[in-house]
PDB file of C-alpha atoms in Angstrom:
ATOM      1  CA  UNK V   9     -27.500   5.776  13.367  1.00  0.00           C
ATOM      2  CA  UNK V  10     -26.382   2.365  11.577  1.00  0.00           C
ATOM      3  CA  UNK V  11     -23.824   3.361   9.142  1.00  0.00           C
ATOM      4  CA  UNK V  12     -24.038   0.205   6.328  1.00  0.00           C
ATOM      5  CA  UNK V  13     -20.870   0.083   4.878  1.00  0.00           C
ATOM      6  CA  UNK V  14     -19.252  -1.970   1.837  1.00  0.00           C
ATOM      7  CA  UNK V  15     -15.599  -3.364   1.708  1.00  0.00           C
ATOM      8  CA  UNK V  16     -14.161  -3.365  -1.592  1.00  0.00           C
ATOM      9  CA  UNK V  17     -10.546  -4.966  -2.058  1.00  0.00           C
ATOM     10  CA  UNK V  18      -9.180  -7.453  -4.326  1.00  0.00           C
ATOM     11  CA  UNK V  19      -7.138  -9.494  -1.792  1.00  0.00           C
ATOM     12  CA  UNK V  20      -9.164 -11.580   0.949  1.00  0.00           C
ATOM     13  CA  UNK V  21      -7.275 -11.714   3.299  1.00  0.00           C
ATOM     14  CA  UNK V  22      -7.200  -8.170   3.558  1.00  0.00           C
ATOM     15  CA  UNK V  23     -11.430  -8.169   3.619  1.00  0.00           C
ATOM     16  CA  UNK V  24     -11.120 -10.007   6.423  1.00  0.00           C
ATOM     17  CA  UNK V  25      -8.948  -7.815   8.291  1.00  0.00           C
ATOM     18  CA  UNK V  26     -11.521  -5.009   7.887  1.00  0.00           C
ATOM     19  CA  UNK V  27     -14.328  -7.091   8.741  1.00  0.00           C
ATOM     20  CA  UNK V  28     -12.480  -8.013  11.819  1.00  0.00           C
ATOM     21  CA  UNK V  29     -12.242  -4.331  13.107  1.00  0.00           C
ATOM     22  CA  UNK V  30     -15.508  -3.630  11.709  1.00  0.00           C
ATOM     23  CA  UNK V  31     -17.260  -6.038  13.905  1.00  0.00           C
ATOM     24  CA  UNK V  32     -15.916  -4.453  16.947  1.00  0.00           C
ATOM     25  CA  UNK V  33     -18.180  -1.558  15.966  1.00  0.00           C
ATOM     26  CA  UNK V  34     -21.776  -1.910  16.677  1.00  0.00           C
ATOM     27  CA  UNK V  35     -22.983   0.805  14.704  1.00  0.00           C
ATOM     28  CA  UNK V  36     -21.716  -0.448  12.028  1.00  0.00           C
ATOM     29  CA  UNK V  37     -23.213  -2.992   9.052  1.00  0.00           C
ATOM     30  CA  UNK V  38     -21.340  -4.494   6.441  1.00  0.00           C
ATOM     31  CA  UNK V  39     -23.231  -5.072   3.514  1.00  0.00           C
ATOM     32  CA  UNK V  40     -21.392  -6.412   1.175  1.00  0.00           C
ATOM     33  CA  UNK V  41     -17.682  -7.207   0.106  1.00  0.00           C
ATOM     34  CA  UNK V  42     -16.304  -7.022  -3.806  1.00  0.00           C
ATOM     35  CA  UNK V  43     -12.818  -7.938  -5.262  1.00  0.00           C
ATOM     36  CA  UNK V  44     -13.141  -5.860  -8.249  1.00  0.00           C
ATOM     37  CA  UNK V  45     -13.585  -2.568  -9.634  1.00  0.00           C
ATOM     38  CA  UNK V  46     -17.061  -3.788 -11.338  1.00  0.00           C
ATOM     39  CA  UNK V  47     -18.064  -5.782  -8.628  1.00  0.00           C
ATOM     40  CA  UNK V  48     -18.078  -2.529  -6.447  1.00  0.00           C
ATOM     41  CA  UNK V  49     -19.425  -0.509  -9.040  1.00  0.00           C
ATOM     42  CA  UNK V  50     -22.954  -2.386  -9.542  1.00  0.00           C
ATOM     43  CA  UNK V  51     -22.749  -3.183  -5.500  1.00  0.00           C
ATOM     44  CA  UNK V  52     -22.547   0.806  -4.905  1.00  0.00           C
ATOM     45  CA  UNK V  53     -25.383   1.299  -7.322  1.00  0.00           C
ATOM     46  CA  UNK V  54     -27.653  -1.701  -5.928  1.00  0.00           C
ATOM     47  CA  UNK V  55     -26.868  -1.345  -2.464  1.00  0.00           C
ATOM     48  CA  UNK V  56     -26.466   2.155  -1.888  1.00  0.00           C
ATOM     49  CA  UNK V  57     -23.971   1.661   1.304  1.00  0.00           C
ATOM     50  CA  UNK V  58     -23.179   4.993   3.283  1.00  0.00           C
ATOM     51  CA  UNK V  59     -19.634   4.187   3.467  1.00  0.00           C
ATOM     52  CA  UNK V  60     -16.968   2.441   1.139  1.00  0.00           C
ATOM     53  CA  UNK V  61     -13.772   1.279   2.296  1.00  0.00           C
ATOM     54  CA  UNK V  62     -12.026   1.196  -1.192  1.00  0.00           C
ATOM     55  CA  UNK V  63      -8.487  -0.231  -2.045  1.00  0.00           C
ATOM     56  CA  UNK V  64      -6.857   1.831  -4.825  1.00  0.00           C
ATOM     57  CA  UNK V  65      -4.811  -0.975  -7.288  1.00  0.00           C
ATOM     58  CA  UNK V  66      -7.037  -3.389  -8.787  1.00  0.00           C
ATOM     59  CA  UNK V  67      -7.263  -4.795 -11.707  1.00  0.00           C
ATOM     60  CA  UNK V  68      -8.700  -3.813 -14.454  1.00  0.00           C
ATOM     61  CA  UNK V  69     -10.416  -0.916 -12.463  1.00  0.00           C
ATOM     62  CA  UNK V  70      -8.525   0.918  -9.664  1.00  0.00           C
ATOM     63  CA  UNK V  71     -10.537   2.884  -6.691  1.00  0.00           C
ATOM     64  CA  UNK V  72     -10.546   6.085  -8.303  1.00  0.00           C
ATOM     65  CA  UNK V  73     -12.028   4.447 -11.404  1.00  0.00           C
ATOM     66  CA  UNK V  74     -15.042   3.442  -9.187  1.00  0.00           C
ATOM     67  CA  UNK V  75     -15.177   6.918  -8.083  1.00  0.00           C
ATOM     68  CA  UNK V  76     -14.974   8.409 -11.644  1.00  0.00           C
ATOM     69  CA  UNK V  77     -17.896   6.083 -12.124  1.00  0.00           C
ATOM     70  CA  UNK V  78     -20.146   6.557  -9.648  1.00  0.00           C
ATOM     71  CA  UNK V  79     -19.716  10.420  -8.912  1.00  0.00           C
ATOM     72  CA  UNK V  80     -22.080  12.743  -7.603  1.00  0.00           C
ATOM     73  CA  UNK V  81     -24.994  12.198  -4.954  1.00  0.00           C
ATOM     74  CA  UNK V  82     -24.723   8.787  -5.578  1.00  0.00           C
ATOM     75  CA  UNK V  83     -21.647   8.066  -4.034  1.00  0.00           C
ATOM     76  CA  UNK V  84     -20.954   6.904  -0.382  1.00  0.00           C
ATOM     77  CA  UNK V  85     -18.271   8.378   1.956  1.00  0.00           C
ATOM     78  CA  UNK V  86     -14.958   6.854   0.984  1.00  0.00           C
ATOM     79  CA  UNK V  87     -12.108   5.766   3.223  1.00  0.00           C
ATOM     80  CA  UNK V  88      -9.069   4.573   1.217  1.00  0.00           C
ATOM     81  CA  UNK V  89      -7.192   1.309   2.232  1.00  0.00           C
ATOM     82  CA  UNK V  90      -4.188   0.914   0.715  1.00  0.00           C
ATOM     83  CA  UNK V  91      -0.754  -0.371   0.897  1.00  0.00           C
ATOM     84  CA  UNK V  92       0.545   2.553  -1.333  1.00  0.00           C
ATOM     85  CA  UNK V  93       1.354   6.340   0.105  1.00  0.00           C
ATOM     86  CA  UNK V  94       1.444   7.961  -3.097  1.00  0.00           C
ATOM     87  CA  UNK V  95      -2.150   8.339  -3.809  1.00  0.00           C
ATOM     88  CA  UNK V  96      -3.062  10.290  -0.160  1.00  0.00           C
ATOM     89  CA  UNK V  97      -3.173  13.804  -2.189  1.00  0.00           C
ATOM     90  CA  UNK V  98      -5.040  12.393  -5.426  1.00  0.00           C
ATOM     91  CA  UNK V  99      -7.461  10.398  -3.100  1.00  0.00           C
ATOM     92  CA  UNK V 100      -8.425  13.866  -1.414  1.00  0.00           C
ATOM     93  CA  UNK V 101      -8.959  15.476  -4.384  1.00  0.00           C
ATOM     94  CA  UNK V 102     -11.162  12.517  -4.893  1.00  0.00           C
ATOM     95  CA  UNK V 103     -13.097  13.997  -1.859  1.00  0.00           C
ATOM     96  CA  UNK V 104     -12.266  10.534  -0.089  1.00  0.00           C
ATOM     97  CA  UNK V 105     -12.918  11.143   3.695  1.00  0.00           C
ATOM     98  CA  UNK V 106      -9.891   9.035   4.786  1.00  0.00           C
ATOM     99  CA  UNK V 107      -6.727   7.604   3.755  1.00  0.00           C
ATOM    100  CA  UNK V 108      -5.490   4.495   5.870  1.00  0.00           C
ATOM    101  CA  UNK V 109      -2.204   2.613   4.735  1.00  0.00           C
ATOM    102  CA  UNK V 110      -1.806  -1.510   5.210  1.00  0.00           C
ATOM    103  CA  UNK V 111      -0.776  -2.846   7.295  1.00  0.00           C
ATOM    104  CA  UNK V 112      -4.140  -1.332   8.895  1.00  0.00           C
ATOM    105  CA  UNK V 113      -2.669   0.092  12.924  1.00  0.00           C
ATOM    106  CA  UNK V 114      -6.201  -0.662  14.569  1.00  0.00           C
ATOM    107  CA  UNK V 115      -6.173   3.020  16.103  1.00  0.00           C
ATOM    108  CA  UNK V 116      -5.341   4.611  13.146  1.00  0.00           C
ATOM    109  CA  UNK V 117      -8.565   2.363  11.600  1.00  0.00           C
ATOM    110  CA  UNK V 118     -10.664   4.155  14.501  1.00  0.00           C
ATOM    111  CA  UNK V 119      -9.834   7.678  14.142  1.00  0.00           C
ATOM    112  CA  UNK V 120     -10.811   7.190  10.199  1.00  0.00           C
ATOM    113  CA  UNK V 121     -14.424   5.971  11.467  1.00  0.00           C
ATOM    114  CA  UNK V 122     -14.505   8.825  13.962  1.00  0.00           C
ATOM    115  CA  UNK V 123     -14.176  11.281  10.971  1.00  0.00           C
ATOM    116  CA  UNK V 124     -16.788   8.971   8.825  1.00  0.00           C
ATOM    117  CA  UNK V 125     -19.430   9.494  11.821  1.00  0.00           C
ATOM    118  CA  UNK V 126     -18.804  13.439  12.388  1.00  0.00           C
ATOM    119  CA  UNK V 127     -18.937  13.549   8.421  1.00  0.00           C
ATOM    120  CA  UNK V 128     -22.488  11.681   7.795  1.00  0.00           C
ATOM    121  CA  UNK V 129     -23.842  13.380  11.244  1.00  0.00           C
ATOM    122  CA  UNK V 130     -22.374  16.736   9.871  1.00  0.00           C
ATOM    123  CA  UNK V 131     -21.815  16.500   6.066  1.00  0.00           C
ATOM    124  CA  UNK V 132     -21.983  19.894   5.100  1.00  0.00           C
ATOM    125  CA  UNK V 133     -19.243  22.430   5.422  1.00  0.00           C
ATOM    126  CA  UNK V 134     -16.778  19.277   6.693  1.00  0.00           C
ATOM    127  CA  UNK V 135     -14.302  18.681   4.068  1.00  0.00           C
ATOM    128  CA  UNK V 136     -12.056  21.803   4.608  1.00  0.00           C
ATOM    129  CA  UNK V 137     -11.623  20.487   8.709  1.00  0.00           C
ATOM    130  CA  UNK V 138     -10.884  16.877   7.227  1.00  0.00           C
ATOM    131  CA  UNK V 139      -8.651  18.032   4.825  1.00  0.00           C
ATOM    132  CA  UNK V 140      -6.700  19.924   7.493  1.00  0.00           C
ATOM    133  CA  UNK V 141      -6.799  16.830   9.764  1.00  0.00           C
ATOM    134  CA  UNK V 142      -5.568  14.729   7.541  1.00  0.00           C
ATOM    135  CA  UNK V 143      -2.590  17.260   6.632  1.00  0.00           C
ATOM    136  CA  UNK V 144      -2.084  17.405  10.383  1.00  0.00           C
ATOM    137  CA  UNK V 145      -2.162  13.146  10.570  1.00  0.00           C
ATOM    138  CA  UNK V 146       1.048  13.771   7.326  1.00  0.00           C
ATOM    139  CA  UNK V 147       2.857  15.839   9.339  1.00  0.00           C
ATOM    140  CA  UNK V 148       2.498  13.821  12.237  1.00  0.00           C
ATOM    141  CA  UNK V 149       4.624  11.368  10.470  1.00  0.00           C
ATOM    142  CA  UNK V 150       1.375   8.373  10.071  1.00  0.00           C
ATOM    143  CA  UNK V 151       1.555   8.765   6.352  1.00  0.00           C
ATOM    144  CA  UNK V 152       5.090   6.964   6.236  1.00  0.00           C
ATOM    145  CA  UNK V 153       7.056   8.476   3.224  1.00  0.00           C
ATOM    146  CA  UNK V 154       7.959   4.448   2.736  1.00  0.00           C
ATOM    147  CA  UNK V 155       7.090   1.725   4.650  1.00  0.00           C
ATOM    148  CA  UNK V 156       8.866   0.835   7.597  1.00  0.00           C
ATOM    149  CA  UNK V 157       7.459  -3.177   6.703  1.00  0.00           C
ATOM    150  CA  UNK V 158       6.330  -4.843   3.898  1.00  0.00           C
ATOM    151  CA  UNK V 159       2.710  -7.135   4.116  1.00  0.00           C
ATOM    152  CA  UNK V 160       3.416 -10.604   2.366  1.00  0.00           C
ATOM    153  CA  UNK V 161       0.034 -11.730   1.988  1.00  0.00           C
ATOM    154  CA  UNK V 162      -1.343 -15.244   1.444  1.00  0.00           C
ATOM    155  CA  UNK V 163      -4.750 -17.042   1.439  1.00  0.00           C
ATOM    156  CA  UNK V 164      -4.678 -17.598   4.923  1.00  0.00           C
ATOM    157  CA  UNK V 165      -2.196 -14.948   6.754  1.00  0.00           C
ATOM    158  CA  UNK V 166      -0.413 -11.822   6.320  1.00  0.00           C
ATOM    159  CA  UNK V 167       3.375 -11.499   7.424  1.00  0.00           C
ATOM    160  CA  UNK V 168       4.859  -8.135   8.185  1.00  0.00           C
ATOM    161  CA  UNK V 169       8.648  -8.191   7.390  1.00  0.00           C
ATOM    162  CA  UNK V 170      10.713  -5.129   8.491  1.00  0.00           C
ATOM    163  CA  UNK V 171      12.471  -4.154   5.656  1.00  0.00           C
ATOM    164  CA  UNK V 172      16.030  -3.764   7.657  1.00  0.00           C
ATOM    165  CA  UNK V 173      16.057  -7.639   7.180  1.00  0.00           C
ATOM    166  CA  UNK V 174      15.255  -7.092   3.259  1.00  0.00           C
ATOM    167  CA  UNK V 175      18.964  -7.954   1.558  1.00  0.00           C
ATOM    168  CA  UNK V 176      17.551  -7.843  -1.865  1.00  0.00           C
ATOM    169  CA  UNK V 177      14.323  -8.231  -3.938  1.00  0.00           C
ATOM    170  CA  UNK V 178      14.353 -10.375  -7.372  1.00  0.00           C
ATOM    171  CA  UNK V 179      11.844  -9.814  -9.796  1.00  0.00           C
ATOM    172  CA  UNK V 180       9.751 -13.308 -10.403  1.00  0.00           C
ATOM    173  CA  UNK V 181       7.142 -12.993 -13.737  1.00  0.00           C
ATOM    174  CA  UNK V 182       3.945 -11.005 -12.069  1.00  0.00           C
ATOM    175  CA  UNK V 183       5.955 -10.849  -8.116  1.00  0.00           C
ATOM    176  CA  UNK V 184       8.952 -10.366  -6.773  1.00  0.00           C
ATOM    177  CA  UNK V 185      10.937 -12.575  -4.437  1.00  0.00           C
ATOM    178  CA  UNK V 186      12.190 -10.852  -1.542  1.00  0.00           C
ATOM    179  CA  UNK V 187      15.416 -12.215  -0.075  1.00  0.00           C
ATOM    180  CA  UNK V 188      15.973 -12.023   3.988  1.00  0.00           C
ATOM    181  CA  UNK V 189      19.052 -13.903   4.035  1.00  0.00           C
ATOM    182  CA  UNK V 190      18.370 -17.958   3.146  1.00  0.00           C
ATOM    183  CA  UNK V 191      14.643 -17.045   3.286  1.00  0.00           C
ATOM    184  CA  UNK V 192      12.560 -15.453   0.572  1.00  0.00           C
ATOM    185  CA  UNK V 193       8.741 -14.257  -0.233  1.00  0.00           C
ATOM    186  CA  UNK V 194       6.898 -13.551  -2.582  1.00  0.00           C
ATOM    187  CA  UNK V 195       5.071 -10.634  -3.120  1.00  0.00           C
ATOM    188  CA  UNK V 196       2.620  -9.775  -5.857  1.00  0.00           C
ATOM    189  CA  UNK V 197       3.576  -6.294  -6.787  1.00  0.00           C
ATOM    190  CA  UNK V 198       6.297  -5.274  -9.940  1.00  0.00           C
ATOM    191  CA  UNK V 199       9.809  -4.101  -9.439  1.00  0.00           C
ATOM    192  CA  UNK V 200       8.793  -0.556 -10.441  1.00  0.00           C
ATOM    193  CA  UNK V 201       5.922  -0.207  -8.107  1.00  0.00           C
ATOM    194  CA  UNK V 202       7.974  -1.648  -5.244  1.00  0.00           C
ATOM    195  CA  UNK V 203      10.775   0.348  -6.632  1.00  0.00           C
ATOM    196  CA  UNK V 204       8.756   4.008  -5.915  1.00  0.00           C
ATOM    197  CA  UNK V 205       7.973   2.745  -2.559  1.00  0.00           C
ATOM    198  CA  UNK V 206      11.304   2.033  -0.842  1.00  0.00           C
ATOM    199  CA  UNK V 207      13.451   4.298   0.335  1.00  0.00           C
ATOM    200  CA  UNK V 208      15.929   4.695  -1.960  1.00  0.00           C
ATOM    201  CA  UNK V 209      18.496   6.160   0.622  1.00  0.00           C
ATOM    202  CA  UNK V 210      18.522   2.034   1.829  1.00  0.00           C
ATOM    203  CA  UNK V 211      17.999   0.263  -1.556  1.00  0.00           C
ATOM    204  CA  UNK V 212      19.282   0.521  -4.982  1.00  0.00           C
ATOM    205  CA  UNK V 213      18.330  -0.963  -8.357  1.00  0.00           C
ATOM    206  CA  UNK V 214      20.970  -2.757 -10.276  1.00  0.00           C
ATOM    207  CA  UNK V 215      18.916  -4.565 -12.907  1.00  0.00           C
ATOM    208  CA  UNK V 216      15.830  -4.675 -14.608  1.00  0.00           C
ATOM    209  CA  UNK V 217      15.262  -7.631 -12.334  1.00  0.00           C
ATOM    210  CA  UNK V 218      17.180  -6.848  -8.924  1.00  0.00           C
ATOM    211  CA  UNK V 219      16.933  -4.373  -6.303  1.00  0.00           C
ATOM    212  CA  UNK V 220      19.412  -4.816  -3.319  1.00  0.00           C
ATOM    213  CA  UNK V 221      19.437  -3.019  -0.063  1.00  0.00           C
ATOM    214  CA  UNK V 222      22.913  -0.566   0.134  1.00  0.00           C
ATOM    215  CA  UNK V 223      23.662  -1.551   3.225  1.00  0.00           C
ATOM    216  CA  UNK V 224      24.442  -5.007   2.618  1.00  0.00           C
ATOM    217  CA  UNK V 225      26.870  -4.563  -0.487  1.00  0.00           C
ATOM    218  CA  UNK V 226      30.358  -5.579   0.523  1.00  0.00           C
ATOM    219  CA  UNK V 227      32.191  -5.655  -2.606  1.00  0.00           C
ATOM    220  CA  UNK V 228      31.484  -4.481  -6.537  1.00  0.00           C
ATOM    221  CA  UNK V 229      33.184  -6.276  -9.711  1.00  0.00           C
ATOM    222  CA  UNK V 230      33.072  -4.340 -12.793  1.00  0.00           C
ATOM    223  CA  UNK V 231      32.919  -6.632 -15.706  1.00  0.00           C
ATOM    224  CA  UNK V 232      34.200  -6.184 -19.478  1.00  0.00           C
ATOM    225  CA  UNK V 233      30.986  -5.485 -20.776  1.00  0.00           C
ATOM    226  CA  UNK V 234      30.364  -2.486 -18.241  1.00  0.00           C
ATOM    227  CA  UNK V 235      27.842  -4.907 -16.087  1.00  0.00           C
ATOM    228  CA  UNK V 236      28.996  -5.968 -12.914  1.00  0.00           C
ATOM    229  CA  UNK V 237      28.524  -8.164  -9.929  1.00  0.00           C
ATOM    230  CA  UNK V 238      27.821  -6.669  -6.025  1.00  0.00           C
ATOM    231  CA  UNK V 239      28.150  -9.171  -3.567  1.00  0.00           C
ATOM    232  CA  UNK V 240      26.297  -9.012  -0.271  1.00  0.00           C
ATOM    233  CA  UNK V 241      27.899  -9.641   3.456  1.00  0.00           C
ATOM    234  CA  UNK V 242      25.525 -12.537   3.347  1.00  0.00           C
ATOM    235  CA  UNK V 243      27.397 -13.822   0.422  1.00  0.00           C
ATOM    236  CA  UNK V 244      24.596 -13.889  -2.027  1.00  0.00           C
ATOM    237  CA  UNK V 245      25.374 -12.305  -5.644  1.00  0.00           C
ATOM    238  CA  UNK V 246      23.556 -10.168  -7.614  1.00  0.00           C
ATOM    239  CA  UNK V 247      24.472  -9.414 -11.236  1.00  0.00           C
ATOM    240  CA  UNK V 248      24.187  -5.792 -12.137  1.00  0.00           C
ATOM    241  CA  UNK V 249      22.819  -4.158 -15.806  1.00  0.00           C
ATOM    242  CA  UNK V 250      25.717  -1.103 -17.209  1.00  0.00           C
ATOM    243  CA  UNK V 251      22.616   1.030 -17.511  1.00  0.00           C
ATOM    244  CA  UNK V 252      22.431   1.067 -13.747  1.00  0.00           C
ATOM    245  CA  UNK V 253      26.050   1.498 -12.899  1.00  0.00           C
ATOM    246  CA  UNK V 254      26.018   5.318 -12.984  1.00  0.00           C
ATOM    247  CA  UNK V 255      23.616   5.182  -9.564  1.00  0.00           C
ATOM    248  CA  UNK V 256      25.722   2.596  -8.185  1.00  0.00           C
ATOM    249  CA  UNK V 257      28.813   4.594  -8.740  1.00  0.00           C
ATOM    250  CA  UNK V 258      27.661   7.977  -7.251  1.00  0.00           C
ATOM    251  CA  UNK V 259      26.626   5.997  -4.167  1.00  0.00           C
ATOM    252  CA  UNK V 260      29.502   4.351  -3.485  1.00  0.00           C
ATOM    253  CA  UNK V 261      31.822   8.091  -4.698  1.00  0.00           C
TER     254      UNK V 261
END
């Protein structure tokens, strides 16, 4: 059986790095690609592919938007691919087959077309053994509570920083700049989403605009106004917002 599958994500680069594992599959044909919510939406409709593999944040319209969409007979088998863990229980309830975080672990990407081909060969009375699996795959620690590395993606490549070397993260209009010592990158994603996905027993908000990573602070100044300034063992400073000072100060006792 050919399954004929559709990719659906707004960043390039990251079709590409599906279609790259994809090809290593022979039963497999890709279709079609879309960068949009719409685009996937008439290309589900037209093409009628047996399998999406759907990003969740888009604009305008997100993955489960698509879903809400399409619905019904109509719509394929769906494996989520997303940078983002907190959507694994909402995309289940979504009846999505799969859930498989960025930076995409090639293995991991197998196992979720494993369950695809049991689920078309076997469709009814699958979802409850899915479900379970994919509880099992949670408690096996593959569904990282926060990310271990961040994906910095460009046109042409995507870098994986570990975010032990993260010393703080600036906000920068629709990205934020995150500082490894004298290096930084820029990442499209907001200081709140970022924000929910670090672990906030290693970084700390300070500002509307700065997050910094604890274990770098080396010294706190309180200013007049109740702001204040932390500097970092790399000597970089960050200035710090009074509405934030009542975190900082049950950290640091």
């Amino acid at each position: 059986m050919t399954i004929r599958a559709l990719i659906v994500d707004d960043e390039p680069v990251a079709r590409r790095g599906i279609l790259r594992l994809l090809r290593q599959e022979p039963d497999i044909e890709v279709v079609g690609e879309c960068g949009d919510g719409e685009a996937a939406i008439s290309a589900i409709s037209t093409l009628s592919p047996d399998l999406v593999f759907l990003d969740v944040q888009m604009p305008e319209l997100d993955g489960f938007a698509v879903i809400d969409a399409i619905r019904g007979n109509r719509m394929p088998a769906v494996v989520f691919v997303t940078a983002f863990d907190q959507h694994a229980v909402r995309a289940f309830d979504a009846q999505a087959l799969d859930y498989v975080l960025k930076p995409i672990d090639p293995e991991r990407f197998r196992r979720a077309l494993q369950r695809v081909r049991s689920h078309l060969a076997h469709p009814d009375g699958d979802f409850v053994r899915r479900v379970s699996e994919a509880l099992k795959s949670i408690d096996r620690g593959e569904l990282q509570r926060y990310p271990l590395r961040l994906a910095i993606r460009s046109e042409r490549r995507v870098r994986l920083l570990d975010v032990g070397e993260v010393d703080r993260i600036v906000a920068a209009g629709n990205y934020v700049e995150i500082h490894t010592g004298a290096k930084h990158h820029l990442m499209r994603e907001t200081m709140a989403s970022l924000e929910s996905r670090l672990d906030p027993q290693r970084f700390i908000r300070v500002s509307r605009a700065a997050i910094i990573s604890i274990a770098q602070i080396r010294e706190v100044q309180p200013l007049l106004n109740g702001d204040f300034v932390v500097l970092l063992k790399n000597g970089a400073q960050v200035n710090g917002s009074r509405r934030y000072r009542a975190a900082l100060d049950v950290l640091l006792g």
